[in-house]
Amino acid sequence: MRTTFFLVRKEFLQIFRDRTTVFQIFMIPVIQLLILANAATFDVKRVRMLVVDEDRTTVSTGLVERLEGGRQFRVVRYEPSDVGVDYALLDRQVTAVLHIPRRFEEDLVRRGRAPVQLVLNSEEGATAGIVQSYATAILDSYARELDRTLPAVRAGSNTVRRVAPLDLRTRRWYNPTRNYKHWMVPALMVSLTTIIGLLLTAQNIVREDELGTLEQLNVTPMTKLQFIAGKLIPFWLIALVIFSLGLLIGRLVFGIPMRGSLLLVYLAAAVYLIVVLGLGLWISTVTRTQQQAMFVAFFMILIFLLMSGLFTPVESMPKWAQLVAEANPVKHFVGIMRAVLVRGAGIETVGRPIVGLAVAGIGVLALAVVRYRKSVA
Amino acid sequence: MSEPAITARDLTRRFGSFTAVNAITFEVEQGEVFGFLGANGAGKTTAMRMLIGVLQPTSGSATVAGFDIRAQPEQVRRRIGYMSQKFSLYEDLTVRENITLYGGIYGVSNQDIATRTGEILTRIGLEHAGNELVRDIPLGWKQQLAFSVALLHRPGVVFLDEPTSGVDPITRRRFWELIYETAAQGTTVLITTHYLDEAEYCRRISIMVDGAIAAMGTPTEVRQAVGAATLDDVFLKLTRPGAAA
Amino acid sequence: MRAFLGFVRKETLHLLRDRQTLAILILFPVVQVLIFGFAVRTDVEDIAIAIVDPTPDIATNQLRERVATSDRFHLVEVVPGTQGLELEFRRGTIRQALVLPRDVERKLGRGDSLPVQLLTDGSDPNTGGIMQGYATAILQRWYRDAVPAGGPLRIEAETRMRYNPTLESAYLFVPGLIAFVLTLMSALMTAISITREKETGTMEMLLVSPIRPTAIVAGKVIPYIVLGFIGVVLVLVAARTVFGVPLQGSLLLLLAESGLYILTALALGIVISTRVPNQRAAMIAALAGLMMPTLLLSGFIFPLDSLPWPLQWLSSVVPARWFLTIVRGVMLKGAGLATLWQETLILIGMTMFLLAVGSRKLAIRLE
């Protein structure tokens, strides 16, 4: 116990004496969180659109006005025909093309339906889907408006019994303002803390080995457990501080919701960090140079981040990948954060993942302790 | 007649097909200053690393401070001190912090750590440098500091691996005075070196060639046994191809 | 020149001997491609949805059928009332709920308005919107088919997706992967390589030799250029063979641009190595400092058009952003130098700038 205390003390002294490291540890996550929280969004604004209006009636012009009216589309070019459309898309002058064919108004009046063509640059597949949904929403609402105002002249009858459109009331729970930050900031925070934590622990033991101080420690009566604990505790505390900074920034700067219990969040964080930092320490025990350690850590981080639901939903992954993701601690913690902060979930939802993380934490630490050898065979 | 501080019986270490230490057998008495000589690569450091417990022997056995290095490594560790070639102090910690760290790990009480820190600083002449980073103090002091840290917890046996490499002759002299003081208090000192003049300072020496002990005894005994006037000649004789015993 | 080549040879051997690192360096891009391609998707399917149906009848049955058989949805339950819905949303067991009114069939028959509530878990605005869109579409289709005649006015959009017709996530991510992996690995390797030399002190030894400092750096960097190329080729092969990502444009152009970008990333690594005191700081700067910004500001996952304008400015100094446009252009759109010359020029400019800054600082430090 006392030995561990001295080891922890030494680690803190070393870390805080190195100004570069201190800057990196605290500033990189904080600065990145402040800046990048604004970047992580699929929100599409002012999509540049090219309109080919072959109808040129009040109804078709009305549609174009409707499109421009919201902040979602910006008509940058009007063309009388399709010429030049391909190049405009290729050259990225526009992202969307709306083609209104010749009998647009007539079709609506006579048949109650009319087609239009929408061509979207789906280079960035994710946005294409969103742009499409924006466009169809506008088309739908315009259609509803026309329904009330256009005279209905159907072939063979003077008036038609007008059918009421579907009275659809949609509600978005938890994030009605569609603020991407509410969704992304908790996850970003987790990622930034994880990256720094994992990198620091992964190269820590290897570094001592390379410098020669490890051997001196191995000659002492210090036990493996004391050693690992002495390495884990300082970084665990530091990571919790970074995490708290992130929460503070999230709340004060970005106004992220905190609907659930903060205590629960911290419990989850405490357990989660043991897993992540333990993994870092384990990496440090199986690699022989700092370079190797960094690469393995990098590798691991990237896989963890990509399959964590941070950027893309876990539900979108194929079933087998979702199964693999169950082994990903980041996925669980990000899920817990979002569930508790955004949805206000409680222990009934996050209890199981927390226990899972705890078990993983113990397992990983055991691995590191077993793997570390004070004497070479 | 007390138990030997160090015993080794057929201690061997192989790395793949290469035999670094070849069945060496010897004993070191308590309070003795014993020198391990040999050219670079002769196996001295490997042998020492086995005795201090950071390298497992391939075969053979050894005891240090009365405990078997294989069966009771932790007991051994508590009773030995070690100073490696690289001094292995934390360069980014201060002199005091290094002392405190190792004191704490070896279970020295806070009070004793404080007292002994003062003693060490005075004895080495670092009274005003206690809060300097080890990185910033001159080599000679680093070396003496490392030695003092190795003795901090009053071990019965201390292992020194080429402690005077790269150090000026005056500091070397002073260092050996420290060694004598320590030995006089009953601590056993096992020191590896490739400086032959230092061999004269030891009570007994052993000369390793290609992993085996080619000669052992007091410097005089060794000179007589090999039939050479100076240890230099002894060395040359032993390391010539075909001369190894 | 001979000394220089000898130096390059030393660096290469150095690299080749470190089996573990080499394995990772080669394995890394390939594994990333596979994971990205297979696992990372933005498609939304299997949405867990519940239907609240107080008075089940033929019409609502039809709706239930449609939802149950749709592959977009996974009908979790049909319940008579809304109690307990909130808890299920919170737990995440359902993500959408359709709340139908009473006596649907009758209301439809009489032409009365039909108030339907669609509740969606909007925590993730992106998938929330998509889910809402899907559910709305299915509802509208059902309604049109359920009402007696004609139905309300509608404008039908036929949508065509250009360059990535099936919205394959792989097409989206894999080109970006090339950029991302190259950036990080090249910068990291270079930064480490140089700082390690500084740390072990062998740098001084090199400086005493007749090789000029810039040649030393160049020599260090050449094996990594080769490695970077191997990485690009591996990713391309995996992308084409496993995922069928198209290569509409010229392979030669792609490789040439990749070569240019490797230089850019390496130059970045050199700059990093001059500003940090040791290996550890170099690694953290390269990895922790570059990873997120590259992921988020290059258009890799989140579209550039979505960035608020201050960040759009910031993203223009991220080299990966330009390279990504180039790679996507060549692979997905068949674009040529005629369309991509601006981006290429920008990359060249960045490389030269970084090299100038880096080598000058390096020279100063070494002296």
Coordinates of N, CA, C and O in Angstrom, one line a residue, chain B residues 109-243:
Chain B
S109 N 11.1 4.0 7.0 CA 10.1 4.9 7.6 C 10.3 6.3 7.2 O 11.4 6.7 6.8
N110 N 9.3 7.1 7.2 CA 9.4 8.5 6.8 C 10.5 9.3 7.6 O 11.2 10.1 7.0
Q111 N 10.5 9.0 8.9 CA 11.5 9.6 9.7 C 12.9 9.3 9.2 O 13.8 10.1 9.0
D112 N 13.1 8.0 9.0 CA 14.4 7.5 8.6 C 14.8 8.1 7.2 O 15.9 8.4 6.9
I113 N 13.8 8.2 6.4 CA 14.0 8.7 5.0 C 14.6 10.2 5.2 O 15.6 10.5 4.6
A114 N 13.9 10.9 6.1 CA 14.4 12.3 6.2 C 15.8 12.4 6.8 O 16.6 13.1 6.3
T115 N 16.0 11.5 7.8 CA 17.4 11.6 8.4 C 18.4 11.2 7.4 O 19.5 11.8 7.2
R116 N 18.2 10.0 6.7 CA 19.2 9.5 5.8 C 19.4 10.4 4.6 O 20.5 10.5 4.0
T117 N 18.3 11.1 4.2 CA 18.5 12.0 3.1 C 19.5 13.1 3.4 O 20.4 13.4 2.7
G118 N 19.3 13.6 4.6 CA 20.3 14.6 5.1 C 21.7 14.1 5.1 O 22.7 14.7 4.6
E119 N 21.9 12.8 5.6 CA 23.2 12.2 5.7 C 23.8 12.1 4.3 O 25.0 12.4 4.1
I120 N 23.0 11.6 3.4 CA 23.5 11.4 2.0 C 23.9 12.7 1.4 O 25.0 12.8 0.9
L121 N 23.1 13.7 1.5 CA 23.4 14.9 0.9 C 24.7 15.5 1.4 O 25.5 16.0 0.7
T122 N 24.9 15.4 2.7 CA 26.1 15.9 3.3 C 27.3 15.1 2.9 O 28.3 15.7 2.5
R123 N 27.1 13.8 2.9 CA 28.3 13.0 2.6 C 28.8 13.2 1.2 O 30.0 13.2 0.9
I124 N 27.8 13.3 0.3 CA 28.2 13.5 -1.1 C 28.6 14.9 -1.4 O 29.4 15.2 -2.3
G125 N 28.1 15.8 -0.6 CA 28.4 17.2 -0.9 C 27.3 17.9 -1.7 O 27.5 18.8 -2.5
L126 N 26.1 17.4 -1.6 CA 25.0 17.9 -2.4 C 24.0 18.7 -1.5 O 22.9 18.8 -1.9
E127 N 24.5 19.2 -0.4 CA 23.5 19.8 0.5 C 22.7 20.9 -0.1 O 21.5 21.1 0.2
H128 N 23.3 21.6 -1.1 CA 22.5 22.7 -1.7 C 21.9 22.3 -3.0 O 21.3 23.1 -3.7
A129 N 22.0 21.0 -3.3 CA 21.5 20.6 -4.6 C 20.3 19.6 -4.4 O 20.0 18.9 -5.4
G130 N 19.8 19.6 -3.2 CA 18.8 18.6 -2.9 C 17.6 18.7 -3.8 O 16.9 17.7 -4.2
N131 N 17.3 19.9 -4.2 CA 16.1 20.1 -5.1 C 16.4 20.3 -6.6 O 15.6 20.7 -7.3
E132 N 17.6 19.9 -6.9 CA 18.0 19.9 -8.3 C 17.5 18.7 -9.0 O 17.5 17.6 -8.4
L133 N 17.1 18.8 -10.3 CA 16.8 17.6 -11.0 C 18.1 16.8 -11.2 O 19.1 17.3 -11.5
V134 N 17.9 15.5 -11.2 CA 19.1 14.6 -11.4 C 19.7 14.8 -12.7 O 20.9 14.7 -12.9
R135 N 18.9 15.2 -13.6 CA 19.3 15.5 -15.0 C 20.4 16.6 -15.0 O 21.3 16.6 -15.8
D136 N 20.3 17.5 -14.0 CA 21.1 18.7 -14.1 C 22.4 18.6 -13.2 O 23.2 19.5 -13.2
I137 N 22.6 17.5 -12.5 CA 23.8 17.4 -11.7 C 24.9 16.6 -12.4 O 24.6 15.8 -13.2
P138 N 26.1 17.0 -12.1 CA 27.3 16.4 -12.8 C 27.3 14.9 -12.6 O 26.9 14.3 -11.6
L139 N 28.0 14.2 -13.6 CA 28.1 12.8 -13.6 C 28.6 12.2 -12.3 O 28.1 11.2 -11.8
G140 N 29.7 12.7 -11.8 CA 30.3 12.2 -10.6 C 29.3 12.1 -9.4 O 29.2 11.1 -8.7
W141 N 28.5 13.2 -9.3 CA 27.6 13.2 -8.2 C 26.4 12.2 -8.4 O 25.9 11.6 -7.5
K142 N 26.0 12.1 -9.7 CA 25.0 11.2 -10.0 C 25.4 9.8 -9.6 O 24.6 9.0 -9.0
Q143 N 26.6 9.5 -9.9 CA 27.1 8.2 -9.6 C 27.1 7.9 -8.1 O 26.6 6.9 -7.6
Q144 N 27.6 8.9 -7.3 CA 27.6 8.7 -5.9 C 26.2 8.6 -5.3 O 25.9 7.9 -4.4
L145 N 25.3 9.4 -5.9 CA 23.9 9.4 -5.5 C 23.3 8.0 -5.7 O 22.6 7.5 -4.8
A146 N 23.6 7.5 -6.9 CA 23.0 6.2 -7.2 C 23.5 5.2 -6.2 O 22.7 4.3 -5.8
F147 N 24.7 5.3 -5.9 CA 25.3 4.3 -4.9 C 24.6 4.5 -3.6 O 24.2 3.5 -2.9
S148 N 24.4 5.7 -3.1 CA 23.8 6.0 -1.8 C 22.4 5.5 -1.8 O 21.9 4.9 -0.8
V149 N 21.7 5.6 -2.9 CA 20.3 5.2 -3.0 C 20.3 3.7 -2.9 O 19.4 3.1 -2.3
A150 N 21.3 3.0 -3.5 CA 21.3 1.6 -3.5 C 21.5 1.1 -2.0 O 21.0 0.0 -1.7
L151 N 22.1 1.9 -1.2 CA 22.4 1.5 0.2 C 21.3 2.1 1.2 O 21.4 1.8 2.4
L152 N 20.4 2.8 0.7 CA 19.5 3.5 1.5 C 18.8 2.7 2.6 O 18.6 3.1 3.7
H153 N 18.4 1.5 2.2 CA 17.6 0.7 3.1 C 18.5 -0.3 3.8 O 18.0 -1.3 4.4
R154 N 19.8 0.0 3.9 CA 20.8 -0.8 4.6 C 20.7 -2.3 4.2 O 20.4 -3.1 5.0
P155 N 20.9 -2.6 2.9 CA 20.9 -4.0 2.5 C 22.2 -4.7 3.0 O 23.2 -4.0 3.3
G156 N 22.1 -6.0 3.0 CA 23.2 -6.8 3.5 C 24.2 -6.9 2.3 O 25.4 -7.1 2.5
V157 N 23.7 -7.0 1.1 CA 24.5 -7.2 -0.1 C 24.2 -6.1 -1.1 O 23.0 -5.8 -1.3
V158 N 25.3 -5.5 -1.7 CA 25.0 -4.5 -2.7 C 25.7 -4.9 -4.0 O 26.9 -5.3 -3.9
F159 N 25.0 -4.8 -5.1 CA 25.6 -5.1 -6.4 C 25.8 -3.9 -7.2 O 24.9 -3.1 -7.4
L160 N 27.0 -3.7 -7.7 CA 27.4 -2.6 -8.5 C 27.8 -3.0 -9.9 O 28.8 -3.7 -10.0
D161 N 27.1 -2.5 -10.9 CA 27.5 -2.9 -12.2 C 28.2 -1.8 -12.9 O 27.6 -0.8 -13.3
E162 N 29.5 -1.9 -13.1 CA 30.4 -1.0 -13.7 C 30.0 0.5 -13.2 O 29.8 1.3 -14.0
P163 N 30.1 0.7 -11.9 CA 29.7 2.0 -11.4 C 30.6 3.1 -11.7 O 30.2 4.3 -11.6
T164 N 31.8 2.9 -12.1 CA 32.7 4.0 -12.3 C 33.0 4.3 -13.8 O 33.9 5.0 -14.1
S165 N 32.2 3.7 -14.7 CA 32.4 4.0 -16.1 C 32.2 5.4 -16.4 O 31.3 6.1 -16.0
G166 N 33.2 6.0 -17.1 CA 33.0 7.3 -17.6 C 33.2 8.4 -16.5 O 33.0 9.6 -16.7
V167 N 33.7 8.0 -15.4 CA 33.9 8.9 -14.3 C 35.4 9.3 -14.1 O 36.2 8.5 -14.3
D168 N 35.6 10.5 -13.7 CA 37.0 10.9 -13.6 C 37.8 10.2 -12.5 O 37.1 9.8 -11.5
P169 N 39.1 10.2 -12.5 CA 39.9 9.4 -11.5 C 39.7 9.9 -10.1 O 39.6 9.1 -9.2
I170 N 39.5 11.2 -9.9 CA 39.3 11.6 -8.5 C 38.0 11.2 -8.0 O 38.0 10.7 -6.8
T171 N 37.0 11.3 -8.8 CA 35.7 10.8 -8.3 C 35.7 9.3 -8.1 O 35.1 8.8 -7.1
R172 N 36.5 8.6 -8.9 CA 36.6 7.2 -8.7 C 37.2 6.8 -7.4 O 36.8 5.9 -6.7
R173 N 38.2 7.6 -7.1 CA 38.9 7.4 -5.8 C 37.9 7.6 -4.7 O 37.8 6.7 -3.7
R174 N 37.2 8.7 -4.7 CA 36.2 9.0 -3.7 C 35.2 7.9 -3.6 O 34.7 7.5 -2.5
F175 N 34.8 7.4 -4.7 CA 33.8 6.3 -4.8 C 34.3 5.1 -4.0 O 33.6 4.5 -3.3
W176 N 35.5 4.8 -4.3 CA 36.1 3.6 -3.6 C 36.2 3.8 -2.1 O 36.0 2.8 -1.3
E177 N 36.4 5.0 -1.7 CA 36.4 5.3 -0.3 C 35.0 4.9 0.3 O 34.9 4.3 1.3
L178 N 34.0 5.3 -0.4 CA 32.6 5.0 0.0 C 32.4 3.5 0.1 O 31.8 3.0 1.0
I179 N 32.9 2.8 -0.9 CA 32.8 1.4 -0.9 C 33.4 0.7 0.3 O 32.8 -0.1 1.0
Y180 N 34.6 1.2 0.6 CA 35.3 0.7 1.8 C 34.5 0.9 3.1 O 34.4 0.1 3.9
E181 N 34.0 2.2 3.2 CA 33.2 2.5 4.3 C 32.1 1.5 4.5 O 31.8 1.0 5.6
T182 N 31.4 1.3 3.4 CA 30.3 0.4 3.4 C 30.7 -1.0 3.8 O 30.0 -1.7 4.6
A183 N 31.7 -1.5 3.2 CA 32.1 -2.9 3.5 C 32.6 -3.0 4.9 O 32.3 -4.0 5.6
A184 N 33.2 -1.9 5.4 CA 33.7 -1.9 6.8 C 32.5 -2.1 7.8 O 32.6 -2.7 8.8
Q185 N 31.3 -1.6 7.3 CA 30.1 -1.8 8.2 C 29.5 -3.1 8.1 O 28.4 -3.4 8.6
G186 N 30.0 -4.0 7.3 CA 29.5 -5.3 7.2 C 28.7 -5.6 5.9 O 28.3 -6.7 5.7
T187 N 28.6 -4.6 5.0 CA 27.8 -4.9 3.8 C 28.8 -5.6 2.8 O 29.9 -5.2 2.6
T188 N 28.2 -6.6 2.1 CA 29.0 -7.3 1.1 C 28.8 -6.5 -0.2 O 27.7 -6.1 -0.5
V189 N 29.9 -6.4 -0.9 CA 29.9 -5.6 -2.2 C 30.4 -6.5 -3.3 O 31.5 -7.0 -3.3
L190 N 29.5 -6.7 -4.3 CA 29.9 -7.4 -5.5 C 29.9 -6.3 -6.6 O 28.9 -5.7 -6.9
I191 N 31.1 -6.2 -7.2 CA 31.2 -5.1 -8.2 C 31.8 -5.6 -9.5 O 32.8 -6.4 -9.5
T192 N 31.2 -5.2 -10.6 CA 31.8 -5.6 -11.9 C 32.5 -4.4 -12.4 O 32.1 -3.3 -12.2
T193 N 33.6 -4.7 -13.1 CA 34.3 -3.5 -13.6 C 35.2 -4.0 -14.7 O 35.6 -5.2 -14.7
H194 N 35.6 -3.2 -15.6 CA 36.6 -3.6 -16.6 C 37.9 -2.7 -16.4 O 38.8 -2.8 -17.2
Y195 N 37.9 -2.0 -15.3 CA 39.1 -1.2 -14.9 C 40.0 -2.2 -14.1 O 39.7 -2.5 -13.0
L196 N 41.2 -2.5 -14.6 CA 42.0 -3.5 -13.9 C 42.6 -2.9 -12.6 O 42.9 -3.6 -11.7
D197 N 42.8 -1.6 -12.6 CA 43.4 -1.1 -11.4 C 42.4 -1.2 -10.2 O 42.8 -1.3 -9.0
E198 N 41.1 -1.2 -10.5 CA 40.2 -1.3 -9.5 C 40.2 -2.7 -8.9 O 39.8 -2.9 -7.8
A199 N 40.6 -3.6 -9.7 CA 40.7 -5.0 -9.2 C 41.6 -5.1 -8.0 O 41.3 -5.8 -7.0
E200 N 42.6 -4.2 -7.9 CA 43.5 -4.2 -6.8 C 42.8 -3.8 -5.5 O 43.2 -4.1 -4.4
Y201 N 41.8 -3.0 -5.7 CA 41.1 -2.6 -4.5 C 40.2 -3.7 -3.9 O 39.8 -3.6 -2.7
C202 N 39.9 -4.7 -4.6 CA 39.0 -5.7 -4.1 C 39.8 -6.7 -3.3 O 41.0 -7.0 -3.5
R203 N 39.1 -7.4 -2.4 CA 39.7 -8.4 -1.6 C 40.0 -9.6 -2.5 O 41.0 -10.2 -2.5
R204 N 38.9 -10.0 -3.2 CA 39.1 -11.1 -4.1 C 38.5 -10.7 -5.4 O 37.6 -9.9 -5.5
I205 N 38.9 -11.4 -6.5 CA 38.4 -11.1 -7.8 C 38.1 -12.4 -8.5 O 38.6 -13.4 -8.2
S206 N 37.3 -12.3 -9.5 CA 37.2 -13.4 -10.5 C 37.2 -12.8 -11.9 O 36.7 -11.7 -12.1
I207 N 37.9 -13.6 -12.7 CA 38.0 -13.1 -14.1 C 37.2 -14.0 -15.0 O 37.4 -15.2 -15.0
M208 N 36.2 -13.4 -15.7 CA 35.3 -14.2 -16.6 C 35.8 -14.1 -18.0 O 36.1 -13.0 -18.5
V209 N 35.8 -15.2 -18.7 CA 36.2 -15.2 -20.1 C 35.2 -16.1 -20.8 O 35.0 -17.3 -20.4
D210 N 34.5 -15.6 -21.8 CA 33.5 -16.3 -22.5 C 32.5 -17.1 -21.6 O 32.2 -18.2 -21.9
G211 N 32.1 -16.4 -20.6 CA 31.0 -17.0 -19.8 C 31.5 -17.8 -18.6 O 30.7 -18.2 -17.8
A212 N 32.7 -18.2 -18.6 CA 33.2 -19.0 -17.5 C 34.2 -18.3 -16.7 O 34.9 -17.4 -17.1
I213 N 34.4 -18.8 -15.4 CA 35.4 -18.1 -14.5 C 36.7 -18.7 -14.9 O 37.0 -19.9 -14.7
A214 N 37.6 -17.9 -15.4 CA 38.9 -18.4 -15.8 C 39.9 -18.3 -14.6 O 40.9 -19.1 -14.6
A215 N 39.7 -17.5 -13.7 CA 40.6 -17.4 -12.5 C 39.9 -16.7 -11.4 O 39.0 -15.9 -11.6
M216 N 40.2 -17.1 -10.2 CA 39.5 -16.5 -9.0 C 40.4 -16.5 -7.8 O 41.2 -17.5 -7.6
G217 N 40.3 -15.5 -7.0 CA 41.1 -15.5 -5.8 C 41.5 -14.0 -5.4 O 41.0 -13.1 -6.1
T218 N 42.4 -13.8 -4.5 CA 42.9 -12.5 -4.3 C 43.8 -12.1 -5.5 O 44.3 -13.0 -6.2
P219 N 43.9 -10.8 -5.7 CA 44.7 -10.4 -6.8 C 46.1 -11.1 -6.9 O 46.6 -11.5 -7.9
T220 N 46.7 -11.2 -5.7 CA 48.0 -11.9 -5.7 C 47.9 -13.3 -6.1 O 48.7 -13.8 -7.0
E221 N 46.9 -14.0 -5.6 CA 46.8 -15.4 -5.9 C 46.5 -15.6 -7.4 O 47.1 -16.5 -8.0
V222 N 45.8 -14.7 -7.9 CA 45.4 -14.8 -9.4 C 46.7 -14.6 -10.2 O 47.0 -15.3 -11.2
R223 N 47.5 -13.6 -9.8 CA 48.7 -13.3 -10.6 C 49.6 -14.5 -10.5 O 50.2 -15.0 -11.5
Q224 N 49.7 -15.1 -9.3 CA 50.6 -16.3 -9.2 C 50.1 -17.5 -10.0 O 50.8 -18.1 -10.7
A225 N 48.7 -17.7 -9.9 CA 48.2 -18.8 -10.6 C 48.3 -18.8 -12.1 O 48.6 -19.8 -12.7
V226 N 48.2 -17.6 -12.6 CA 48.3 -17.5 -14.1 C 49.8 -17.3 -14.5 O 50.1 -17.5 -15.7
G227 N 50.6 -16.9 -13.6 CA 52.0 -16.7 -13.9 C 52.2 -15.4 -14.7 O 52.9 -15.4 -15.7
A228 N 51.7 -14.3 -14.1 CA 51.9 -13.1 -14.8 C 52.3 -12.0 -13.7 O 51.9 -12.1 -12.6
A229 N 53.0 -11.0 -14.2 CA 53.5 -10.0 -13.2 C 52.4 -9.0 -12.8 O 52.2 -8.7 -11.7
T230 N 51.6 -8.6 -13.8 CA 50.6 -7.6 -13.5 C 49.2 -8.2 -13.9 O 49.2 -9.2 -14.7
L231 N 48.2 -7.6 -13.4 CA 46.9 -8.1 -13.7 C 46.6 -7.9 -15.2 O 45.9 -8.7 -15.9
D232 N 47.2 -6.9 -15.8 CA 47.1 -6.6 -17.2 C 47.6 -7.9 -18.0 O 46.9 -8.3 -18.9
D233 N 48.7 -8.4 -17.6 CA 49.3 -9.5 -18.2 C 48.4 -10.7 -18.0 O 48.2 -11.6 -18.9
V234 N 47.8 -10.8 -16.8 CA 46.9 -11.9 -16.5 C 45.8 -11.9 -17.5 O 45.4 -12.9 -18.1
F235 N 45.3 -10.7 -17.7 CA 44.2 -10.6 -18.6 C 44.5 -11.0 -20.0 O 43.8 -11.8 -20.6
L236 N 45.6 -10.5 -20.5 CA 46.0 -10.8 -21.8 C 46.2 -12.3 -22.0 O 45.8 -12.8 -23.0
K237 N 46.8 -12.9 -21.0 CA 47.0 -14.3 -21.1 C 45.7 -15.1 -21.2 O 45.6 -16.0 -22.0
L238 N 44.8 -14.7 -20.3 CA 43.6 -15.4 -20.3 C 42.7 -15.2 -21.5 O 41.9 -16.1 -21.9
T239 N 42.8 -14.0 -22.1 CA 41.8 -13.8 -23.1 C 42.4 -14.1 -24.5 O 41.7 -14.0 -25.5
R240 N 43.6 -14.6 -24.5 CA 44.1 -15.0 -25.8 C 43.4 -16.3 -26.2 O 43.1 -17.1 -25.3
P241 N 43.1 -16.5 -27.5 CA 42.4 -17.7 -27.9 C 43.1 -19.0 -27.4 O 44.3 -19.1 -27.6
G242 N 42.4 -19.9 -26.8 CA 43.0 -21.1 -26.3 C 43.5 -21.0 -24.9 O 43.9 -22.0 -24.3
A243 N 43.5 -19.8 -24.3 CA 44.1 -19.7 -23.0 C 43.0 -19.9 -21.9 O 43.4 -20.1 -20.7

